[in-house]
PDB file of C-alpha atoms in Angstrom:
ATOM      1  CA  ASP A  19     -25.193 -80.179  -7.053  1.00  0.00           C
ATOM      2  CA  ASN A  20     -24.917 -80.406  -3.260  1.00  0.00           C
ATOM      3  CA  ILE A  21     -28.638 -81.116  -2.954  1.00  0.00           C
ATOM      4  CA  ILE A  22     -28.406 -83.875  -5.580  1.00  0.00           C
ATOM      5  CA  GLN A  23     -25.501 -85.454  -3.702  1.00  0.00           C
ATOM      6  CA  ASP A  24     -27.071 -84.980  -0.271  1.00  0.00           C
ATOM      7  CA  PHE A  25     -30.288 -86.669  -1.366  1.00  0.00           C
ATOM      8  CA  LYS A  26     -28.459 -89.367  -3.381  1.00  0.00           C
ATOM      9  CA  LEU A  27     -30.585 -89.022  -6.512  1.00  0.00           C
ATOM     10  CA  THR A  28     -30.264 -91.580  -9.294  1.00  0.00           C
ATOM     11  CA  SER A  29     -29.613 -90.434 -12.870  1.00  0.00           C
ATOM     12  CA  GLU A  30     -33.324 -90.729 -13.733  1.00  0.00           C
ATOM     13  CA  GLN A  31     -34.298 -88.795 -10.616  1.00  0.00           C
ATOM     14  CA  ILE A  32     -31.737 -86.095 -11.448  1.00  0.00           C
ATOM     15  CA  LEU A  33     -33.257 -85.643 -14.904  1.00  0.00           C
ATOM     16  CA  ALA A  34     -36.777 -85.183 -13.503  1.00  0.00           C
ATOM     17  CA  PHE A  35     -35.442 -82.903 -10.752  1.00  0.00           C
ATOM     18  CA  GLN A  36     -33.596 -80.707 -13.265  1.00  0.00           C
ATOM     19  CA  ILE A  37     -36.545 -80.385 -15.648  1.00  0.00           C
ATOM     20  CA  ILE A  38     -38.907 -79.320 -12.884  1.00  0.00           C
ATOM     21  CA  THR A  39     -36.582 -77.058 -10.886  1.00  0.00           C
ATOM     22  CA  THR A  40     -35.229 -75.304 -13.986  1.00  0.00           C
ATOM     23  CA  ASN A  41     -38.772 -74.429 -14.962  1.00  0.00           C
ATOM     24  CA  ILE A  42     -39.763 -73.282 -11.471  1.00  0.00           C
ATOM     25  CA  ILE A  43     -36.626 -71.211 -10.862  1.00  0.00           C
ATOM     26  CA  HIS A  44     -36.705 -69.432 -14.238  1.00  0.00           C
ATOM     27  CA  ARG A  45     -40.408 -68.628 -13.889  1.00  0.00           C
ATOM     28  CA  ASN A  46     -40.704 -67.843 -10.203  1.00  0.00           C
ATOM     29  CA  VAL A  47     -37.270 -66.788  -8.944  1.00  0.00           C
ATOM     30  CA  PHE A  48     -35.693 -65.097 -11.970  1.00  0.00           C
ATOM     31  CA  LYS A  49     -39.114 -64.093 -13.375  1.00  0.00           C
ATOM     32  CA  ASP A  50     -37.640 -64.694 -16.839  1.00  0.00           C
ATOM     33  CA  SER A  51     -40.148 -63.407 -19.404  1.00  0.00           C
ATOM     34  CA  LYS A  52     -39.095 -66.066 -21.943  1.00  0.00           C
ATOM     35  CA  TRP A  53     -39.980 -68.814 -19.480  1.00  0.00           C
ATOM     36  CA  ILE A  54     -43.145 -67.090 -18.307  1.00  0.00           C
ATOM     37  CA  ALA A  55     -44.355 -66.835 -21.914  1.00  0.00           C
ATOM     38  CA  LYS A  56     -44.009 -70.611 -22.366  1.00  0.00           C
ATOM     39  CA  ASP A  57     -46.809 -73.046 -21.588  1.00  0.00           C
ATOM     40  CA  LEU A  58     -46.809 -74.331 -18.023  1.00  0.00           C
ATOM     41  CA  LEU A  59     -44.878 -77.523 -17.456  1.00  0.00           C
ATOM     42  CA  VAL A  60     -47.093 -80.594 -17.226  1.00  0.00           C
ATOM     43  CA  MET A  61     -45.060 -83.647 -16.364  1.00  0.00           C
ATOM     44  CA  PHE A  62     -46.009 -87.236 -15.645  1.00  0.00           C
ATOM     45  CA  LEU A  63     -43.447 -88.750 -13.282  1.00  0.00           C
ATOM     46  CA  THR A  64     -44.009 -92.478 -13.236  1.00  0.00           C
ATOM     47  CA  GLY A  65     -42.360 -95.707 -12.211  1.00  0.00           C
ATOM     48  CA  PRO A  66     -42.979 -98.772 -10.064  1.00  0.00           C
ATOM     49  CA  GLY A  67     -43.449 -98.409  -6.326  1.00  0.00           C
ATOM     50  CA  GLY A  68     -40.188 -97.756  -4.515  1.00  0.00           C
ATOM     51  CA  THR A  69     -38.400 -96.011  -7.398  1.00  0.00           C
ATOM     52  CA  GLY A  70     -38.290 -92.695  -5.564  1.00  0.00           C
ATOM     53  CA  LYS A  71     -40.976 -90.538  -7.172  1.00  0.00           C
ATOM     54  CA  THR A  72     -41.986 -89.037  -3.834  1.00  0.00           C
ATOM     55  CA  HIS A  73     -38.293 -88.623  -2.957  1.00  0.00           C
ATOM     56  CA  VAL A  74     -37.830 -86.468  -6.078  1.00  0.00           C
ATOM     57  CA  VAL A  75     -40.785 -84.317  -5.057  1.00  0.00           C
ATOM     58  CA  ARG A  76     -39.319 -83.846  -1.564  1.00  0.00           C
ATOM     59  CA  VAL A  77     -36.026 -82.677  -3.071  1.00  0.00           C
ATOM     60  CA  ILE A  78     -37.895 -80.249  -5.346  1.00  0.00           C
ATOM     61  CA  GLN A  79     -39.788 -78.947  -2.312  1.00  0.00           C
ATOM     62  CA  LYS A  80     -36.436 -78.417  -0.547  1.00  0.00           C
ATOM     63  CA  ILE A  81     -35.213 -76.311  -3.498  1.00  0.00           C
ATOM     64  CA  MET A  82     -38.435 -74.332  -3.435  1.00  0.00           C
ATOM     65  CA  ASP A  83     -38.017 -73.735   0.312  1.00  0.00           C
ATOM     66  CA  ILE A  84     -34.460 -72.486  -0.269  1.00  0.00           C
ATOM     67  CA  HIS A  85     -35.743 -69.995  -2.869  1.00  0.00           C
ATOM     68  CA  GLY A  86     -38.598 -68.743  -0.697  1.00  0.00           C
ATOM     69  CA  LEU A  87     -41.263 -70.629  -2.616  1.00  0.00           C
ATOM     70  CA  SER A  88     -42.473 -72.932   0.172  1.00  0.00           C
ATOM     71  CA  HIS A  89     -45.975 -71.530  -0.354  1.00  0.00           C
ATOM     72  CA  GLY A  90     -45.746 -72.487  -4.035  1.00  0.00           C
ATOM     73  CA  TYR A  91     -46.349 -76.209  -3.949  1.00  0.00           C
ATOM     74  CA  ARG A  92     -49.217 -78.497  -3.110  1.00  0.00           C
ATOM     75  CA  SER A  93     -48.925 -82.210  -2.638  1.00  0.00           C
ATOM     76  CA  VAL A  94     -52.249 -84.037  -2.822  1.00  0.00           C
ATOM     77  CA  ALA A  95     -53.614 -87.530  -3.172  1.00  0.00           C
ATOM     78  CA  PRO A  96     -56.945 -88.945  -4.324  1.00  0.00           C
ATOM     79  CA  THR A  97     -57.863 -90.590  -1.000  1.00  0.00           C
ATOM     80  CA  ALA A  98     -57.268 -89.885   2.675  1.00  0.00           C
ATOM     81  CA  ASN A  99     -55.505 -93.241   3.091  1.00  0.00           C
ATOM     82  CA  VAL A 100     -52.878 -92.279   0.524  1.00  0.00           C
ATOM     83  CA  ALA A 101     -52.681 -88.651   1.689  1.00  0.00           C
ATOM     84  CA  SER A 102     -52.360 -89.081   5.453  1.00  0.00           C
ATOM     85  CA  PRO A 103     -49.027 -90.918   5.808  1.00  0.00           C
ATOM     86  CA  ILE A 104     -47.043 -87.892   4.648  1.00  0.00           C
ATOM     87  CA  ASN A 105     -49.283 -84.995   5.699  1.00  0.00           C
ATOM     88  CA  ARG A 106     -50.922 -84.349   2.370  1.00  0.00           C
ATOM     89  CA  THR A 107     -54.485 -83.392   1.715  1.00  0.00           C
ATOM     90  CA  THR A 108     -56.910 -85.014  -0.657  1.00  0.00           C
ATOM     91  CA  LEU A 109     -57.657 -83.593  -4.085  1.00  0.00           C
ATOM     92  CA  HIS A 110     -61.218 -82.996  -2.977  1.00  0.00           C
ATOM     93  CA  SER A 111     -60.385 -80.940   0.090  1.00  0.00           C
ATOM     94  CA  SER A 112     -57.560 -78.967  -1.496  1.00  0.00           C
ATOM     95  CA  CYS A 113     -59.672 -78.012  -4.536  1.00  0.00           C
ATOM     96  CA  ASN A 114     -62.939 -77.570  -2.625  1.00  0.00           C
ATOM     97  CA  ILE A 115     -64.626 -80.396  -4.501  1.00  0.00           C
ATOM     98  CA  LYS A 116     -67.543 -81.589  -2.411  1.00  0.00           C
ATOM     99  CA  ILE A 117     -68.475 -85.258  -2.374  1.00  0.00           C
ATOM    100  CA  ARG A 118     -71.905 -86.476  -1.466  1.00  0.00           C
ATOM    101  CA  LEU A 119     -73.572 -89.846  -1.745  1.00  0.00           C
ATOM    102  CA  LYS A 120     -76.767 -90.241  -3.680  1.00  0.00           C
ATOM    103  CA  ASN A 121     -79.010 -93.274  -4.004  1.00  0.00           C
ATOM    104  CA  LYS A 122     -79.110 -94.478  -7.573  1.00  0.00           C
ATOM    105  CA  LEU A 123     -80.406 -97.772  -8.926  1.00  0.00           C
ATOM    106  CA  SER A 124     -78.061 -98.241 -11.857  1.00  0.00           C
ATOM    107  CA  ARG A 125     -74.607 -98.633 -10.252  1.00  0.00           C
ATOM    108  CA  GLY A 126     -72.422 -98.639  -7.156  1.00  0.00           C
ATOM    109  CA  ILE A 127     -74.044-101.281  -4.943  1.00  0.00           C
ATOM    110  CA  SER A 128     -72.720-100.980  -1.384  1.00  0.00           C
ATOM    111  CA  THR A 129     -72.162-103.846   1.060  1.00  0.00           C
ATOM    112  CA  ASN A 130     -75.489-103.147   2.786  1.00  0.00           C
ATOM    113  CA  GLY A 131     -77.393-103.363  -0.510  1.00  0.00           C
ATOM    114  CA  ASN A 132     -77.867 -99.644  -1.110  1.00  0.00           C
ATOM    115  CA  ASP A 133     -77.013 -98.341  -4.553  1.00  0.00           C
ATOM    116  CA  LEU A 134     -74.626 -95.428  -4.311  1.00  0.00           C
ATOM    117  CA  THR A 135     -73.057 -93.019  -6.753  1.00  0.00           C
ATOM    118  CA  ILE A 136     -70.479 -90.443  -5.729  1.00  0.00           C
ATOM    119  CA  LEU A 137     -71.222 -87.019  -7.078  1.00  0.00           C
ATOM    120  CA  ALA A 138     -68.745 -84.169  -6.986  1.00  0.00           C
ATOM    121  CA  SER A 139     -69.705 -80.573  -7.224  1.00  0.00           C
ATOM    122  CA  VAL A 140     -67.107 -77.883  -7.679  1.00  0.00           C
ATOM    123  CA  ARG A 141     -67.566 -74.658  -5.780  1.00  0.00           C
ATOM    124  CA  LYS A 142     -65.263 -71.796  -6.649  1.00  0.00           C
ATOM    125  CA  ASN A 143     -64.689 -69.120  -4.065  1.00  0.00           C
ATOM    126  CA  ASP A 144     -62.354 -66.320  -3.122  1.00  0.00           C
ATOM    127  CA  LYS A 145     -60.673 -68.403  -0.417  1.00  0.00           C
ATOM    128  CA  LEU A 146     -59.741 -71.099  -2.921  1.00  0.00           C
ATOM    129  CA  CYS A 147     -58.358 -68.503  -5.343  1.00  0.00           C
ATOM    130  CA  GLN A 148     -56.286 -66.976  -2.546  1.00  0.00           C
ATOM    131  CA  GLU A 149     -54.940 -70.377  -1.446  1.00  0.00           C
ATOM    132  CA  TRP A 150     -53.841 -71.314  -4.979  1.00  0.00           C
ATOM    133  CA  LYS A 151     -52.717 -67.981  -6.458  1.00  0.00           C
ATOM    134  CA  ASP A 152     -48.993 -68.573  -5.830  1.00  0.00           C
ATOM    135  CA  VAL A 153     -48.902 -72.329  -6.416  1.00  0.00           C
ATOM    136  CA  CYS A 154     -46.449 -73.272  -9.151  1.00  0.00           C
ATOM    137  CA  LEU A 155     -46.177 -77.005  -8.454  1.00  0.00           C
ATOM    138  CA  LEU A 156     -49.019 -79.453  -7.960  1.00  0.00           C
ATOM    139  CA  PHE A 157     -47.956 -83.000  -7.188  1.00  0.00           C
ATOM    140  CA  ILE A 158     -50.764 -85.567  -7.405  1.00  0.00           C
ATOM    141  CA  ASP A 159     -49.573 -88.807  -5.862  1.00  0.00           C
ATOM    142  CA  GLU A 160     -51.211 -92.071  -6.953  1.00  0.00           C
ATOM    143  CA  ILE A 161     -52.578 -90.420 -10.102  1.00  0.00           C
ATOM    144  CA  SER A 162     -53.677 -93.847 -11.359  1.00  0.00           C
ATOM    145  CA  MET A 163     -56.485 -93.669  -8.780  1.00  0.00           C
ATOM    146  CA  VAL A 164     -57.835 -90.431 -10.300  1.00  0.00           C
ATOM    147  CA  ASP A 165     -60.503 -90.865 -12.955  1.00  0.00           C
ATOM    148  CA  GLN A 166     -61.164 -88.406 -15.772  1.00  0.00           C
ATOM    149  CA  ILE A 167     -64.195 -86.907 -14.016  1.00  0.00           C
ATOM    150  CA  LEU A 168     -62.227 -86.035 -10.871  1.00  0.00           C
ATOM    151  CA  LEU A 169     -59.342 -84.678 -12.947  1.00  0.00           C
ATOM    152  CA  SER A 170     -61.831 -82.576 -14.882  1.00  0.00           C
ATOM    153  CA  ASP A 171     -63.296 -81.293 -11.609  1.00  0.00           C
ATOM    154  CA  VAL A 172     -59.808 -80.360 -10.395  1.00  0.00           C
ATOM    155  CA  ASP A 173     -59.156 -78.514 -13.660  1.00  0.00           C
ATOM    156  CA  ALA A 174     -62.471 -76.647 -13.403  1.00  0.00           C
ATOM    157  CA  SER A 175     -61.842 -75.787  -9.777  1.00  0.00           C
ATOM    158  CA  LEU A 176     -58.344 -74.433 -10.352  1.00  0.00           C
TER     159      LEU A 176
END
């Protein structure tokens, strides 16, 4: 309750905060077998710009820090422009999804007249597994910028 008051969460933010933190604490702090047996929480937190979605995530991260789970969250964004203002990484770099440009005649005409298509290749490795083994919260900011192919690549990578 002190955290909710300190961070001045709205009623909608409190609801999202409680759903997520209840799940994380029961699974990862209490190691409650009933919660562990349930499907992982997948939640779409949405709203217009300025409604405090990122603020909710920061409060959740604070709770995770308090419970010794600071290693358990990743905050990523689809592009470096979106990621850099608050020290996030891109989906590609955090999931080891390599991007390369390839000339292709059918789509993606660049400003200099070259036809370009972005191809992603997923490479799994031990380092990636080690980096993600304790992650219990993945926050993808600006999810509307993520297409189904990239989301599929993230799923395959993780």
